[in-house]
mmCIF file of C-alpha atoms in Angstrom:
data_model
loop_
_atom_site.group_PDB
_atom_site.id
_atom_site.type_symbol
_atom_site.label_atom_id
_atom_site.label_comp_id
_atom_site.label_asym_id
_atom_site.label_seq_id
_atom_site.Cartn_x
_atom_site.Cartn_y
_atom_site.Cartn_z
ATOM 1 C CA PRO A 421 51.233 51.353 94.622
ATOM 2 C CA LEU A 422 50.159 54.947 95.213
ATOM 3 C CA ARG A 423 50.719 54.539 98.942
ATOM 4 C CA SER A 424 54.169 53.129 98.274
ATOM 5 C CA ILE A 425 55.039 56.014 95.970
ATOM 6 C CA GLY A 426 53.685 58.544 98.452
ATOM 7 C CA SER A 427 55.605 56.963 101.310
ATOM 8 C CA ARG A 428 58.800 57.024 99.294
ATOM 9 C CA ILE A 429 58.273 60.681 98.383
ATOM 10 C CA ALA A 430 57.544 61.535 102.006
ATOM 11 C CA ALA A 431 60.614 59.600 103.165
ATOM 12 C CA ALA A 432 62.783 61.349 100.564
ATOM 13 C CA PHE A 433 61.392 64.723 101.599
ATOM 14 C CA VAL A 434 62.013 63.965 105.280
ATOM 15 C CA ASP A 435 65.573 62.815 104.536
ATOM 16 C CA PHE A 436 66.168 65.937 102.443
ATOM 17 C CA ALA A 437 64.787 68.201 105.170
ATOM 18 C CA LEU A 438 66.766 66.445 107.910
ATOM 19 C CA LYS A 439 69.994 66.520 105.902
ATOM 20 C CA TRP A 440 69.766 70.214 105.063
ATOM 21 C CA SER A 441 68.536 71.155 108.518
ATOM 22 C CA VAL A 442 71.587 69.406 109.963
ATOM 23 C CA LEU A 443 73.808 71.240 107.474
ATOM 24 C CA ALA A 444 72.120 74.553 108.315
ATOM 25 C CA LYS A 445 72.536 73.879 112.053
ATOM 26 C CA LEU A 446 76.184 73.012 111.465
ATOM 27 C CA CYS A 447 76.659 76.257 109.526
ATOM 28 C CA VAL A 448 75.109 78.281 112.363
ATOM 29 C CA MET A 449 77.228 76.505 114.994
ATOM 30 C CA ARG A 450 80.428 76.991 113.004
ATOM 31 C CA TYR A 451 79.615 80.645 112.379
ATOM 32 C CA CYS A 452 78.884 81.311 116.066
ATOM 33 C CA ARG A 453 82.048 79.483 117.103
ATOM 34 C CA TYR A 454 84.060 81.510 114.578
ATOM 35 C CA ALA A 455 82.502 84.791 115.752
ATOM 36 C CA ARG A 456 83.340 83.939 119.405
ATOM 37 C CA TRP A 457 86.852 82.785 118.536
ATOM 38 C CA PRO A 458 89.398 84.843 120.529
ATOM 39 C CA ALA A 459 91.463 85.599 117.429
ATOM 40 C CA VAL A 460 88.382 87.296 115.946
ATOM 41 C CA HIS A 461 86.782 88.607 119.123
ATOM 42 C CA MET A 462 89.921 90.496 120.192
ATOM 43 C CA GLN A 463 90.233 92.344 116.882
ATOM 44 C CA PRO A 464 89.197 96.009 116.507
ATOM 45 C CA LEU A 465 85.525 96.612 115.823
ATOM 46 C CA ARG A 466 85.989 97.385 112.142
ATOM 47 C CA THR A 467 88.075 94.257 111.523
ATOM 48 C CA ARG A 468 85.721 92.090 113.603
ATOM 49 C CA VAL A 469 82.668 93.300 111.666
ATOM 50 C CA TRP A 470 84.385 92.629 108.348
ATOM 51 C CA LYS A 471 85.461 89.110 109.366
ATOM 52 C CA CYS A 472 81.962 88.262 110.590
ATOM 53 C CA TYR A 473 80.484 89.629 107.367
ATOM 54 C CA GLU A 474 82.885 87.594 105.245
ATOM 55 C CA ALA A 475 82.163 84.452 107.290
ATOM 56 C CA LEU A 476 78.447 84.655 106.431
ATOM 57 C CA LEU A 477 79.231 83.342 102.942
ATOM 58 C CA ALA A 478 82.468 81.501 103.676
ATOM 59 C CA THR A 479 81.020 79.250 106.422
ATOM 60 C CA PRO A 480 78.427 77.473 104.190
ATOM 61 C CA LEU A 481 81.149 76.948 101.585
ATOM 62 C CA VAL A 482 83.386 75.260 104.151
ATOM 63 C CA VAL A 483 80.530 73.103 105.488
ATOM 64 C CA LEU A 484 79.401 71.977 102.031
ATOM 65 C CA GLU A 485 82.963 71.142 101.045
ATOM 66 C CA SER A 486 83.698 69.263 104.286
ATOM 67 C CA LYS A 487 80.537 67.146 103.934
ATOM 68 C CA GLY A 488 81.111 66.471 100.230
ATOM 69 C CA GLU A 489 77.820 68.108 99.212
ATOM 70 C CA HIS A 490 79.504 70.492 96.757
ATOM 71 C CA GLU A 491 80.042 67.902 94.036
ATOM 72 C CA ASP A 492 76.502 67.257 92.737
ATOM 73 C CA GLY A 493 72.840 68.077 93.137
ATOM 74 C CA LEU A 494 71.511 70.967 95.137
ATOM 75 C CA GLY A 495 74.727 71.161 97.141
ATOM 76 C CA ARG A 496 76.756 71.904 94.011
ATOM 77 C CA LEU A 497 74.255 74.577 92.941
ATOM 78 C CA LEU A 498 74.382 76.230 96.370
ATOM 79 C CA TYR A 499 78.162 75.944 96.464
ATOM 80 C CA LYS A 500 78.590 77.659 93.074
ATOM 81 C CA TRP A 501 76.047 80.301 93.968
ATOM 82 C CA LEU A 502 77.611 81.057 97.359
ATOM 83 C CA ASP A 503 81.101 81.037 95.843
ATOM 84 C CA ALA A 504 80.028 83.579 93.215
ATOM 85 C CA LEU A 505 78.435 85.790 95.883
ATOM 86 C CA HIS A 506 81.541 85.522 98.042
ATOM 87 C CA GLU A 507 83.822 86.502 95.164
ATOM 88 C CA TRP A 508 81.571 89.432 94.276
ATOM 89 C CA TRP A 509 80.809 90.862 97.721
ATOM 90 C CA CYS A 510 83.957 89.898 99.637
ATOM 91 C CA VAL A 511 86.711 90.021 97.011
ATOM 92 C CA PHE A 512 85.850 91.989 93.878
ATOM 93 C CA LEU A 513 83.928 94.923 95.344
ATOM 94 C CA PRO A 514 86.258 95.550 98.340
ATOM 95 C CA GLU A 515 89.398 95.318 96.197
ATOM 96 C CA THR A 516 87.859 97.544 93.529
ATOM 97 C CA TRP A 517 86.843 100.066 96.174
ATOM 98 C CA ALA A 518 90.294 100.006 97.785
ATOM 99 C CA SER A 519 92.067 100.324 94.431
ATOM 100 C CA GLY A 520 89.748 103.118 93.297
ATOM 101 C CA ARG A 521 90.164 105.000 96.568
ATOM 102 C CA LYS A 522 93.942 104.617 96.400
ATOM 103 C CA ALA A 523 94.005 105.781 92.776
ATOM 104 C CA CYS A 524 91.767 108.771 93.561
ATOM 105 C CA SER A 525 93.938 109.655 96.548
ATOM 106 C CA LYS A 526 97.084 109.516 94.431
ATOM 107 C CA TYR A 527 95.401 111.515 91.676
ATOM 108 C CA CYS A 528 94.224 114.198 94.112
ATOM 109 C CA THR A 529 97.656 114.358 95.737
ATOM 110 C CA GLY A 530 99.388 114.583 92.362
ATOM 111 C CA ALA A 531 96.909 117.167 91.096
ATOM 112 C CA SER A 532 97.409 119.239 94.249
ATOM 113 C CA LEU A 533 101.201 119.077 93.935
ATOM 114 C CA GLU A 534 101.171 119.912 90.230
ATOM 115 C CA SER A 535 98.688 122.735 90.807
ATOM 116 C CA GLY A 536 100.955 124.137 93.506
ATOM 117 C CA ARG A 537 103.944 123.883 91.200
ATOM 118 C CA SER A 538 102.025 125.517 88.352
ATOM 119 C CA VAL A 539 100.937 128.354 90.632
ATOM 120 C CA ALA A 540 104.530 128.747 91.860
ATOM 121 C CA ARG A 541 105.798 128.865 88.260
ATOM 122 C CA ALA A 542 103.101 131.390 87.339
ATOM 123 C CA LYS A 543 104.048 133.542 90.335
ATOM 124 C CA LEU A 544 107.716 133.318 89.364
ATOM 125 C CA VAL A 545 106.958 134.323 85.773
ATOM 126 C CA ALA A 546 104.746 137.187 86.968
ATOM 127 C CA LYS A 547 107.469 138.335 89.370
ATOM 128 C CA VAL A 548 110.112 138.199 86.615
ATOM 129 C CA VAL A 549 107.847 140.106 84.205
ATOM 130 C CA TRP A 550 107.061 142.675 86.889
ATOM 131 C CA THR A 551 110.744 143.071 87.744
ATOM 132 C CA LEU A 552 111.787 143.468 84.111
ATOM 133 C CA THR A 553 108.928 145.875 83.395
ATOM 134 C CA SER A 554 109.765 147.954 86.465
ATOM 135 C CA LEU A 555 113.448 147.940 85.534
ATOM 136 C CA ILE A 556 112.717 149.020 81.955
ATOM 137 C CA LEU A 557 110.296 151.752 83.049
ATOM 138 C CA PHE A 558 112.618 153.126 85.725
ATOM 139 C CA SER A 559 115.575 152.921 83.363
ATOM 140 C CA ALA A 560 113.662 154.780 80.652
ATOM 141 C CA PHE A 561 112.483 157.354 83.201
ATOM 142 C CA TYR A 562 115.977 158.016 84.540
ATOM 143 C CA VAL A 563 117.519 158.034 81.058
ATOM 144 C CA VAL A 564 115.022 160.663 79.891
ATOM 145 C CA LEU A 565 115.638 162.763 83.006
ATOM 146 C CA PHE A 566 119.399 162.375 82.647
ATOM 147 C CA ILE A 567 119.334 163.434 78.982
ATOM 148 C CA TYR A 568 117.157 166.433 79.818
ATOM 149 C CA GLU A 569 119.420 167.484 82.703
ATOM 150 C CA VAL A 570 122.464 167.207 80.450
ATOM 151 C CA VAL A 571 120.723 169.350 77.823
ATOM 152 C CA GLU A 572 119.630 171.822 80.516
ATOM 153 C CA TRP A 573 123.180 171.957 81.869
ATOM 154 C CA ILE A 574 124.535 172.622 78.380
ATOM 155 C CA CYS A 575 121.881 175.303 77.755
ATOM 156 C CA GLN A 576 122.589 176.921 81.156
ATOM 157 C CA GLY A 577 119.128 176.398 82.619
ATOM 158 C CA VAL A 578 115.487 176.094 81.727
ATOM 159 C CA ALA A 579 115.460 179.399 79.880
ATOM 160 C CA GLY A 580 118.171 178.140 77.564
ATOM 161 C CA VAL A 581 116.212 174.944 76.861
ATOM 162 C CA PHE A 582 113.089 176.870 75.926
ATOM 163 C CA ALA A 583 115.180 179.279 73.861
ATOM 164 C CA VAL A 584 116.524 176.317 71.892
ATOM 165 C CA VAL A 585 112.966 175.013 71.443
ATOM 166 C CA VAL A 586 111.781 178.422 70.194
ATOM 167 C CA VAL A 587 114.733 178.670 67.801
ATOM 168 C CA PHE A 588 113.960 175.181 66.485
ATOM 169 C CA ASP A 589 110.288 176.108 66.003
ATOM 170 C CA CYS A 590 111.234 179.305 64.173
ATOM 171 C CA TRP A 591 113.709 177.437 61.985
ATOM 172 C CA PHE A 592 111.079 174.827 61.176
ATOM 173 C CA ALA A 593 108.579 177.592 60.378
ATOM 174 C CA SER A 594 111.035 179.331 58.079
ATOM 175 C CA GLU A 595 111.687 176.045 56.282
ATOM 176 C CA GLU A 596 108.083 174.836 56.002
ATOM 177 C CA GLY A 597 106.062 178.032 55.997
ATOM 178 C CA GLY A 598 104.319 180.250 58.498
ATOM 179 C CA GLN A 599 101.450 177.844 59.241
ATOM 180 C CA ALA A 600 103.712 174.816 59.809
ATOM 181 C CA ILE A 601 103.838 175.252 63.587
ATOM 182 C CA GLU A 602 100.055 175.327 63.870
ATOM 183 C CA THR A 603 99.430 172.391 61.540
ATOM 184 C CA ASN A 604 102.359 170.030 62.238
ATOM 185 C CA TYR A 605 101.330 167.351 64.739
ATOM 186 C CA TRP A 606 104.788 165.993 65.552
ATOM 187 C CA LEU A 607 106.223 169.425 66.271
ATOM 188 C CA LEU A 608 103.432 170.008 68.761
ATOM 189 C CA VAL A 609 104.115 166.620 70.363
ATOM 190 C CA VAL A 610 107.825 167.457 70.740
ATOM 191 C CA ASN A 611 107.027 170.794 72.391
ATOM 192 C CA VAL A 612 104.558 169.173 74.799
ATOM 193 C CA TRP A 613 107.045 166.402 75.657
ATOM 194 C CA VAL A 614 109.793 168.919 76.369
ATOM 195 C CA ALA A 615 107.456 170.848 78.662
ATOM 196 C CA LEU A 616 106.343 167.687 80.483
ATOM 197 C CA VAL A 617 109.919 166.455 80.942
ATOM 198 C CA CYS A 618 110.924 169.879 82.249
ATOM 199 C CA ILE A 619 108.094 169.888 84.799
ATOM 200 C CA THR A 620 108.840 166.285 85.802
ATOM 201 C CA SER A 621 112.525 167.094 86.252
ATOM 202 C CA LYS A 622 111.741 170.048 88.508
ATOM 203 C CA LEU A 623 109.308 168.017 90.606
ATOM 204 C CA TRP A 624 111.793 165.153 90.834
ATOM 205 C CA ARG A 625 114.514 167.561 91.993
ATOM 206 C CA LEU A 626 112.207 168.860 94.705
ATOM 207 C CA TYR A 627 111.478 165.294 95.812
ATOM 208 C CA GLU A 628 115.174 164.371 95.850
ATOM 209 C CA ALA A 629 116.030 167.508 97.774
ATOM 210 C CA SER A 630 113.412 166.702 100.415
ATOM 211 C CA ALA A 631 114.519 163.048 100.559
ATOM 212 C CA GLY A 632 118.236 163.873 100.649
ATOM 213 C CA GLU A 633 119.044 162.051 97.396
ATOM 214 C CA CYS A 634 120.999 163.036 94.279
ATOM 215 C CA SER A 635 119.708 163.661 90.786
ATOM 216 C CA PRO A 636 120.902 161.467 87.892
ATOM 217 C CA LEU A 637 123.131 164.250 86.562
ATOM 218 C CA THR A 638 124.695 164.816 89.987
ATOM 219 C CA MET A 639 125.294 161.105 90.401
ATOM 220 C CA ALA A 640 126.898 160.891 86.952
ATOM 221 C CA THR A 641 129.045 163.969 87.628
ATOM 222 C CA GLU A 642 130.247 162.676 90.980
ATOM 223 C CA GLY A 643 130.927 159.237 89.514
ATOM 224 C CA TYR A 644 132.917 160.723 86.646
ATOM 225 C CA ALA A 645 134.898 162.905 89.060
ATOM 226 C CA ALA A 646 135.664 159.897 91.263
ATOM 227 C CA TRP A 647 136.738 157.882 88.216
ATOM 228 C CA CYS A 648 139.022 160.689 87.039
ATOM 229 C CA GLY A 649 140.499 160.960 90.534
ATOM 230 C CA SER A 650 141.232 157.241 90.677
ATOM 231 C CA ARG A 651 142.883 157.346 87.241
ATOM 232 C CA GLY A 652 145.045 160.300 88.329
ATOM 233 C CA ALA A 653 146.081 158.547 91.539
ATOM 234 C CA GLY A 654 146.977 155.427 89.574
ATOM 235 C CA ALA A 655 149.115 157.432 87.138
ATOM 236 C CA ASP A 656 151.032 159.037 90.050
#
């Protein structure tokens, strides 16, 4: 009885080894034939490597299914195991990598475009602020110079302007007391501002004379004269 049992076990083991060695040989032959297939062999290197890599797991699946070994026993276990590996390494991971790379590429492209647009908007806002600030400062500068030149023209020169300032200081002193000029902060500020505007006006006139340009008062006078001349010509 023991010899009979041993012989049966040995026969079963030999049958098992022969069957799976034949299946393994068939898998190797099919894989080599697939790798040498012209449709695969003529592909670019990257595509050929990927197809050969994918066939490492797909070939045993095809062999097990064609021989009917995928339905029960060890064949079913191997089939499920190889199918899971194939889905993981050949389907899930490559698709996840491709989708992630595509999403990252789109995100980087979108972030770059939006960053460029944000920088362009910031530059536009800075340019508008700079333009408005420059316009306001130049307008205030020319308005102050124009008002001073008008006052200087009315007072018949710088001496007249300072005479008016002295008269105003004396009038303020007579109204507030003798020490008012020395102690009043705003009166001192007004006197300093008048002196600074006078100096700035003289320097600006020298610059305009050297550059061949007109002062604000001259421009206003010439413009008013031209406007009066056009009105007179229209009336005639």
